[in-house]
Amino acid sequence: MAQEDYEMNVAIVTDSNSGIFEEEGKILGVHVIPMPVILEGKTYYEGIDLTHEEFYQCLEEKREVFSSQPSPAEVLDMWDKLLLSEYDELVYIPMSSGLSGSCQTAQVLAQDYEEKVQVVDNHRISVTQRQSVLDALMLKEKGCSAKEIKEALEQTAYESIVYVGVETLEYLKKGGRVTPAGAAMGTLLSIKPLLVIAGERLDAYAKVRGTKSCKKRLLMEMKTIADEFHKNSDEIYVGVAGSFGKKEEHQEWMEMAQEMFPWEDVKYDPLTFSISCHVGPGAFGMGISRKIRI
């Protein structure tokens, strides 16, 4: 085969903040680095030795939990294993640099790989990060190089948005996003903050009385955003997530979302450890991303 006809074999790598875990990753052809969480001083790995249901139960019991990031050794081990096997280069899609230091760490590590490793800072997490991974797979199938995939994902990074509602204010208070007095008053009045992740930060968007009203407000906001995308004939990806301890709770949230978006194939993911640590149990979210055009 002539050199100019040679097509580089590209590995697509992400972390479990995408909502893609090891088993699904094998089906999709994606390599997943599990995110660690520190539970009462011991490190566990998302989807490996601690299930989401077990983790949400720990949150309900108010056990001490902290989010963490993969160690450099864990990241390098994954990269080296792939590059020494069947792959010529790889694209790594971690969670947003605005929400964790794991992206910046990976960018520094990638400097030793002479562009064989392309780290994408596409400012996403959870269901919108999942869409970035799916877009990367599609671009790979179209014959794009790792560098071309990185550039495409970063150019479209902000064409997505996530809203999150919380059941309890306790975890926002711990993180300093709500004052103790505000949390006490909010709990008394059943005030539920609606949060937004649009790129770099997790910010407050609105305050709503009651969980059901908060869910309805979230869905209406998302419907408005979806309508704007559709005006431009854009295809979108709609995903929902939650830190629900009971299956019927996440089924109810999924049904509400599907009813609002009957024309979309809405997918549900457990809310990842990294977000759940900050929003607590019973939280619910939705994300919309524009699919990349070719």
Coordinates of C-alpha atoms in Angstrom, one line a residue, residues 18 85 119 125 148 169 173 195 215 294:
S18 CA -19.5 10.7 29.7
S85 CA -1.1 -2.4 20.2
V119 CA -6.7 15.8 24.1
I125 CA -19.8 16.6 30.8
E148 CA -9.1 16.6 12.7
L169 CA -29.7 21.9 49.0
K173 CA -24.3 24.3 50.7
L195 CA -28.6 24.9 37.6
K215 CA -38.7 19.4 36.4
I294 CA -20.3 16.4 7.7

